[in-house]
mmCIF file of C-alpha atoms in Angstrom:
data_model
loop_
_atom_site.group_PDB
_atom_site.id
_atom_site.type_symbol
_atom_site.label_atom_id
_atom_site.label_comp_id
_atom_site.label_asym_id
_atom_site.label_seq_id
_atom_site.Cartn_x
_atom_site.Cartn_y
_atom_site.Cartn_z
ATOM 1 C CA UNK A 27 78.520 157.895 55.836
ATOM 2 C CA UNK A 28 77.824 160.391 58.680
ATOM 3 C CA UNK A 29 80.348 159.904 61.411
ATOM 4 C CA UNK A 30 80.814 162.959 64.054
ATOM 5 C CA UNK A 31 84.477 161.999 66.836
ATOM 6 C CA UNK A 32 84.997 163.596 69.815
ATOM 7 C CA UNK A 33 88.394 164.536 70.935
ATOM 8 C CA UNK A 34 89.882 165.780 74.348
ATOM 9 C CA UNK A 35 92.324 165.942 77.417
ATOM 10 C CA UNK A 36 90.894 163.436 79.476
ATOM 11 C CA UNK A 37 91.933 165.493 82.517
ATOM 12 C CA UNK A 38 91.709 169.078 83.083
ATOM 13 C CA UNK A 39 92.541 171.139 86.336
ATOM 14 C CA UNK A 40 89.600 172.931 88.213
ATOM 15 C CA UNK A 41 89.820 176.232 87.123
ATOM 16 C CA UNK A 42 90.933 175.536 84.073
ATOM 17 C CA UNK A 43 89.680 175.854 80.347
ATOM 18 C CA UNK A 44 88.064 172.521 78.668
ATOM 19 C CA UNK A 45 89.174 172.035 74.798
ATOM 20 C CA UNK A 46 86.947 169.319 72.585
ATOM 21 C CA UNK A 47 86.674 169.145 69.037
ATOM 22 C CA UNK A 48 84.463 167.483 67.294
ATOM 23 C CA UNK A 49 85.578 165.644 63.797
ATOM 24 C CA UNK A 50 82.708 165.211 61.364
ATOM 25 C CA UNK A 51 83.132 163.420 58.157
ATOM 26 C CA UNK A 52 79.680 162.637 55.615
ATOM 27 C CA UNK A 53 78.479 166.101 55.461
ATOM 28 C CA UNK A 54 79.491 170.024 55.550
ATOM 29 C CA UNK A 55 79.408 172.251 58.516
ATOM 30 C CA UNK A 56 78.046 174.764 56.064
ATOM 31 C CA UNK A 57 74.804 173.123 55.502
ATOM 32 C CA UNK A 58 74.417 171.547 59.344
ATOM 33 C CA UNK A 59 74.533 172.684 62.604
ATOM 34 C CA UNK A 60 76.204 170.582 65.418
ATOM 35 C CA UNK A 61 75.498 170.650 69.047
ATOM 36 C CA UNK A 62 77.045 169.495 72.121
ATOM 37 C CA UNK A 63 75.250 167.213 74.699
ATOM 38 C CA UNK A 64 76.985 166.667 77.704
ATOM 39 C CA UNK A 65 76.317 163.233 80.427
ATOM 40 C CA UNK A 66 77.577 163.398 84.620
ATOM 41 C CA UNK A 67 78.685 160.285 85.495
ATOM 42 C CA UNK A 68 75.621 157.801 85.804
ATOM 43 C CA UNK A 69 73.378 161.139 85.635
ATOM 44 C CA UNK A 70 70.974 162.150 82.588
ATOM 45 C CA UNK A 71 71.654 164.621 78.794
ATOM 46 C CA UNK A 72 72.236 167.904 79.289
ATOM 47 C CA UNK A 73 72.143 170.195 75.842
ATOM 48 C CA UNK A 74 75.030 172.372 76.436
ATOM 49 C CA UNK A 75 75.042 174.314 73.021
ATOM 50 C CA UNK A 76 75.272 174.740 68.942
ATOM 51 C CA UNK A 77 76.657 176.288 66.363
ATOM 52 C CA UNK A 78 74.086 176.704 63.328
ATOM 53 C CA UNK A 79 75.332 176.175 59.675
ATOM 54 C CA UNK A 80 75.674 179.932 58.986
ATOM 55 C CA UNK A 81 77.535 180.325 62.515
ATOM 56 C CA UNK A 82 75.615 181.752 64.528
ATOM 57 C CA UNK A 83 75.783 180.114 68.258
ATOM 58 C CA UNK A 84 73.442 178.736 70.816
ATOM 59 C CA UNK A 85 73.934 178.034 74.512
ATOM 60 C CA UNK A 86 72.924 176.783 77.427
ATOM 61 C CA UNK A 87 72.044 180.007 79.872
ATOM 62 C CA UNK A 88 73.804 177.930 82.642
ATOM 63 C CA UNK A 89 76.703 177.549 80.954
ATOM 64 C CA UNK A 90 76.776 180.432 78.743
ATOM 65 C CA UNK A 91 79.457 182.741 80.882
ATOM 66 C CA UNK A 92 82.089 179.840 80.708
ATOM 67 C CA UNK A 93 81.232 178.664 77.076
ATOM 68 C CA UNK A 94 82.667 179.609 73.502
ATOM 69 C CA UNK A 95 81.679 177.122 70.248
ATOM 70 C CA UNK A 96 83.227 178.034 67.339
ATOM 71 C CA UNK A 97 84.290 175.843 63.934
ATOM 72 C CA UNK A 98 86.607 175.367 60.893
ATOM 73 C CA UNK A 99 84.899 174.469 58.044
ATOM 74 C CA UNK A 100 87.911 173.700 55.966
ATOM 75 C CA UNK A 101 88.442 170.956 58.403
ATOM 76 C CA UNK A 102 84.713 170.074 59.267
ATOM 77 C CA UNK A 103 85.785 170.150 62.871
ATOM 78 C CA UNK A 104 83.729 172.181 65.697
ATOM 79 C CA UNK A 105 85.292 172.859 68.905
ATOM 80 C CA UNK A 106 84.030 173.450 72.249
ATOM 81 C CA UNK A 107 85.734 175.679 75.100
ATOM 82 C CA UNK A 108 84.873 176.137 78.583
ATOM 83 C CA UNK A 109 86.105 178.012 81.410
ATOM 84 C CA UNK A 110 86.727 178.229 84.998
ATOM 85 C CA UNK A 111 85.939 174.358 84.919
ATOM 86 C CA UNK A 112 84.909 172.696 88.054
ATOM 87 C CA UNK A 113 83.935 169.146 89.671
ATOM 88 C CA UNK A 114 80.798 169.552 88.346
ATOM 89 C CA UNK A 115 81.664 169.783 85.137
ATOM 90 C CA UNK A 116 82.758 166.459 84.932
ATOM 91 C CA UNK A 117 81.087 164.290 82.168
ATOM 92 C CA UNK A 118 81.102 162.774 78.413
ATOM 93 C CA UNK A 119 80.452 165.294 75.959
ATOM 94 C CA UNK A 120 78.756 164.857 72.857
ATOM 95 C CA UNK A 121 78.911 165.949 69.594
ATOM 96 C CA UNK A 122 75.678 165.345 67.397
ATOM 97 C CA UNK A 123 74.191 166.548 64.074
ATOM 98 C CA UNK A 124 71.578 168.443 63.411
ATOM 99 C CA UNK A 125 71.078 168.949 59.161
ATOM 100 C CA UNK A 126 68.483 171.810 58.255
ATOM 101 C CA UNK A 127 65.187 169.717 57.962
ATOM 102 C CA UNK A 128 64.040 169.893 62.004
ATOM 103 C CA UNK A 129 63.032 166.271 62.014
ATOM 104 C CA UNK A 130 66.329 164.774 61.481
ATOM 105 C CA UNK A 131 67.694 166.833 64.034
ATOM 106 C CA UNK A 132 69.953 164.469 66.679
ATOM 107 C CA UNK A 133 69.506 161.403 64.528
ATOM 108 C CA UNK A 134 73.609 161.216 64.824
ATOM 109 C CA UNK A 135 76.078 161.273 67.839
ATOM 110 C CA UNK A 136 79.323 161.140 68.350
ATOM 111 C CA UNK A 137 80.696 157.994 70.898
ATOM 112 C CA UNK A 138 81.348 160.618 73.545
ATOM 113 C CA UNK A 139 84.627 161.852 75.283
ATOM 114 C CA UNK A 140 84.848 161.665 79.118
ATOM 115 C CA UNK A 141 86.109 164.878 80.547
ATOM 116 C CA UNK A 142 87.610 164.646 84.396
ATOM 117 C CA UNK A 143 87.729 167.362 86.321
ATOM 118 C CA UNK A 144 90.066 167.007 89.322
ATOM 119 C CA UNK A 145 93.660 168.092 90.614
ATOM 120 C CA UNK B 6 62.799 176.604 79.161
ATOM 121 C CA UNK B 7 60.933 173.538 78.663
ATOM 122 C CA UNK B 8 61.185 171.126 81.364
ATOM 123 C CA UNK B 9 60.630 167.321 80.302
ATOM 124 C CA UNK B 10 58.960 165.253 83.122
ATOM 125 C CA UNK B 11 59.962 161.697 82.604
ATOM 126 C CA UNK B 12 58.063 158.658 84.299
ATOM 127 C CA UNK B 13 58.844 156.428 85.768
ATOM 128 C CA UNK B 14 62.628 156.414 86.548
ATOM 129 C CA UNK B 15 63.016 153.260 86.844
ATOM 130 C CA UNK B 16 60.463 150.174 84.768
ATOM 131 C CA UNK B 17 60.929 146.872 85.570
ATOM 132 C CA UNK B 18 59.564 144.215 83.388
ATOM 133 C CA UNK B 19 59.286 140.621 82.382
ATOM 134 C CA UNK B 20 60.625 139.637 78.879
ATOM 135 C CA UNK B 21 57.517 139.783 76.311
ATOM 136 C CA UNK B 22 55.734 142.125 78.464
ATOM 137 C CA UNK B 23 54.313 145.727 76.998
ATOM 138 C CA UNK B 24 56.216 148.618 78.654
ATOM 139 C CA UNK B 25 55.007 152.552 78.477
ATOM 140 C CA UNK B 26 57.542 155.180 79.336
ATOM 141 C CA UNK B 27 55.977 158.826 79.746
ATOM 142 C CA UNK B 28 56.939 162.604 79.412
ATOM 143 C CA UNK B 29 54.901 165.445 79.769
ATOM 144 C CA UNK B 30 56.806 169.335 78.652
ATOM 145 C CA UNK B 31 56.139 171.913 80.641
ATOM 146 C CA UNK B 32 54.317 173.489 77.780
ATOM 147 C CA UNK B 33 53.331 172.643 74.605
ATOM 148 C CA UNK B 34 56.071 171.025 72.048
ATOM 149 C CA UNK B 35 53.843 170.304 68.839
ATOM 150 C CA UNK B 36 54.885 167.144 69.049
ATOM 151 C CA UNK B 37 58.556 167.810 68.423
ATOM 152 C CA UNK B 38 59.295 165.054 70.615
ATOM 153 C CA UNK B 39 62.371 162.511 70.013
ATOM 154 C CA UNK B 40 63.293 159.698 72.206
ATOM 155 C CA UNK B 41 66.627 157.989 72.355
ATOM 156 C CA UNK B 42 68.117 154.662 73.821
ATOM 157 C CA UNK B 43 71.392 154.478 75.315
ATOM 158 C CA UNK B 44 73.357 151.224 76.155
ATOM 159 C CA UNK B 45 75.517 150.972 78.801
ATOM 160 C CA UNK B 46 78.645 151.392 76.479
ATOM 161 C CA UNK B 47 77.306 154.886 76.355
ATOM 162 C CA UNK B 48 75.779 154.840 72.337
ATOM 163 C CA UNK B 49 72.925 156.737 72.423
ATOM 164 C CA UNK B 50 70.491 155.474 69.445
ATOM 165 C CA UNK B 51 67.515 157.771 68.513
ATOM 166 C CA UNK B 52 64.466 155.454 68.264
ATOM 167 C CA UNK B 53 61.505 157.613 67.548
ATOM 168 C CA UNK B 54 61.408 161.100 66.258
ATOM 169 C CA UNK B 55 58.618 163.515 65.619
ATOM 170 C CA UNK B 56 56.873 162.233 68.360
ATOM 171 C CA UNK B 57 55.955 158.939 66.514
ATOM 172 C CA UNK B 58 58.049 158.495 63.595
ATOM 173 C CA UNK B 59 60.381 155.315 63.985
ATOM 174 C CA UNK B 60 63.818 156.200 63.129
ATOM 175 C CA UNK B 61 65.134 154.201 60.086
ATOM 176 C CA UNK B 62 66.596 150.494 61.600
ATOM 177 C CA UNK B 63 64.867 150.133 64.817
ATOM 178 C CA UNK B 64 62.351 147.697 64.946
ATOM 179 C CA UNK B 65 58.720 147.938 64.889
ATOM 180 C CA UNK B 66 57.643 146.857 68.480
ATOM 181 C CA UNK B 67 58.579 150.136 69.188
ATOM 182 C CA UNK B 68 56.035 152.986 68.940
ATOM 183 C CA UNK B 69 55.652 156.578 70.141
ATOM 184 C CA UNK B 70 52.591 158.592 70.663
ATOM 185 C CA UNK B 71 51.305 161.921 72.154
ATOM 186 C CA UNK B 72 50.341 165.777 71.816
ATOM 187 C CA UNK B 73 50.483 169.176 73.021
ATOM 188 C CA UNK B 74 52.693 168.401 76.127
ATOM 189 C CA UNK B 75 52.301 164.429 76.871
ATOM 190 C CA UNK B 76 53.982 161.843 75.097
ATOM 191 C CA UNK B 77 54.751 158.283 75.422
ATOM 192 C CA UNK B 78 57.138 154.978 74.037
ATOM 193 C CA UNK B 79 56.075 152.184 74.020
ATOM 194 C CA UNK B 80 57.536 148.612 73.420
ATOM 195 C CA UNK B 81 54.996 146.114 72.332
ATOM 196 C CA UNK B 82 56.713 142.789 73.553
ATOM 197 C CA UNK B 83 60.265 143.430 75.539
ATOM 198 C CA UNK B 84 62.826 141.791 74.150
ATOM 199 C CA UNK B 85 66.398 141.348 76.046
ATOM 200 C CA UNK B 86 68.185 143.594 73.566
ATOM 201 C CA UNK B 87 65.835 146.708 74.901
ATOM 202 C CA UNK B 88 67.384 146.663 78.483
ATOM 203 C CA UNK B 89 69.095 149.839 78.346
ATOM 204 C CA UNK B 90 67.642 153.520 79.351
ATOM 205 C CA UNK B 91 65.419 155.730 77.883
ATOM 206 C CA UNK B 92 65.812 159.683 77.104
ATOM 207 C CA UNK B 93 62.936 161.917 75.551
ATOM 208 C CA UNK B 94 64.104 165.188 74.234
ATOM 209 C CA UNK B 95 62.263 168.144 73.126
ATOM 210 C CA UNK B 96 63.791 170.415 69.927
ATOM 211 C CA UNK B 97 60.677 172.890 69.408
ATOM 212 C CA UNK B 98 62.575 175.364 71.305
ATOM 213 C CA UNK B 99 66.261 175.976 72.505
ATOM 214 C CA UNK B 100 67.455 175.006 75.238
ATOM 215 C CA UNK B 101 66.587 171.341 74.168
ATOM 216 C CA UNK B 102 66.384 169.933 77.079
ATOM 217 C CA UNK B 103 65.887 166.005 78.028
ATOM 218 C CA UNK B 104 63.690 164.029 80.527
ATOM 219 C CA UNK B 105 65.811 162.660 83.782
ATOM 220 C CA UNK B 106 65.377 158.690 81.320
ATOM 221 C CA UNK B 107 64.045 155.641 82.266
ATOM 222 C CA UNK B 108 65.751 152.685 83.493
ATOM 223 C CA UNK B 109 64.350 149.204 81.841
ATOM 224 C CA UNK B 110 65.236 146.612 83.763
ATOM 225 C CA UNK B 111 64.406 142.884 84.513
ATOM 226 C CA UNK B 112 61.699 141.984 86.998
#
């Protein structure tokens, strides 16, 4: 079945640079795109970015400076990095799956992996 | 970008009462509307997608509705199980962005 696991420091330093990966197991990379959805503390989604099943990437303007999504597709794992992280940053990201018909887009997420920014 | 209005922030409601949560885009969406539940453990759940087309599992009280840019949930008779908030999320155009969710919560 479709399972996507998110995977992370915990912690990170501000200033720093954030490292997720996202595990995915019940389909191929190559034939679905995944996106990351990120959640402040006790605050609402925020779509932070994709990468498409041939590759190509998406992102958030806000965020696109700071952000890199890339994937392995031997591994069916996607990974997110982030720079110059701050306070704000702070959150559970998610990784969900989005297969190529449009209306089955974000029908499965990941459980979410809380990311603290402090010192 | 699309902004997603969400209304209102906060519902409260009896159990067995009919509850309508709204969200109007900024622009048109062609009804490429989902909306999500999430539990306080964090699992978000999408419910509806396509603006009105219940997502496999979830059970029929609850509906969605809408065009161009205004669409709505509702749940026909609240159950206790439904306590949670409430996301809509429009994918007709990147960035897909969310409405600020709805709190359902006990009168």
């Amino acid at each position: 079945q479709v399972q996507l696991k998110e995977s992370g420091p915990g912690l990170v330093q501000p200033s720093q640079t954030l490292s997720l990966t996202c595990t995915v197991s019940g389909f191929s990379l190559t034939s679905n795109s995944v996106h990351w959805v990120r959640q402040p503390p006790g605050k609402g989604l925020e779509w932070v970015g994709a990468i498409w099943s041939g590759g190509s990437t998406d992102y958030n303007s806000a965020l696109k400076s700071r952000l890199s999504i890339s994937r392995d597709t031997s591994k069916s794992q996607v990974f997110l990095k982030m720079n110059s992280l701050q306070t704000e940053d702070t959150a559970i990201y998610f990784c969900t799956r989005c297969p190529g018909i449009r209306n089955h887009w974000f029908a499965y997420w990941g459980q979410g992996t809380l990311v603290t920014v402090s010192s | 970008d699309i902004q997603m209005t969400q209304s209102p922030s906060t519902l409260p409601a009896s159990l067995g009462e009919r509850v309508t949560i709204n969200c109007r885009a900024s622009r048109g969406i062609s009804n490429n509307l989902n909306w999500y539940q999430q539990k306080p453990d964090g699992t978000i759940k999408r419910l509806i997608y396509y603006t009105s087309n219940l997502q496999s599992g979830v059970p029929s009280r609850f509906s969605g509705s809408g065009s161009g840019t205004d669409y709505s949930l509702t749940i026909s008779s609240l159950e206790p199980e439904d306590l949670a908030m409430y996301y809509c999320q429009q994918y007709a155009s990147s960035p897909y962005t969310f409405g600020a969710g709805t709190k359902l919560e006990l009168k």
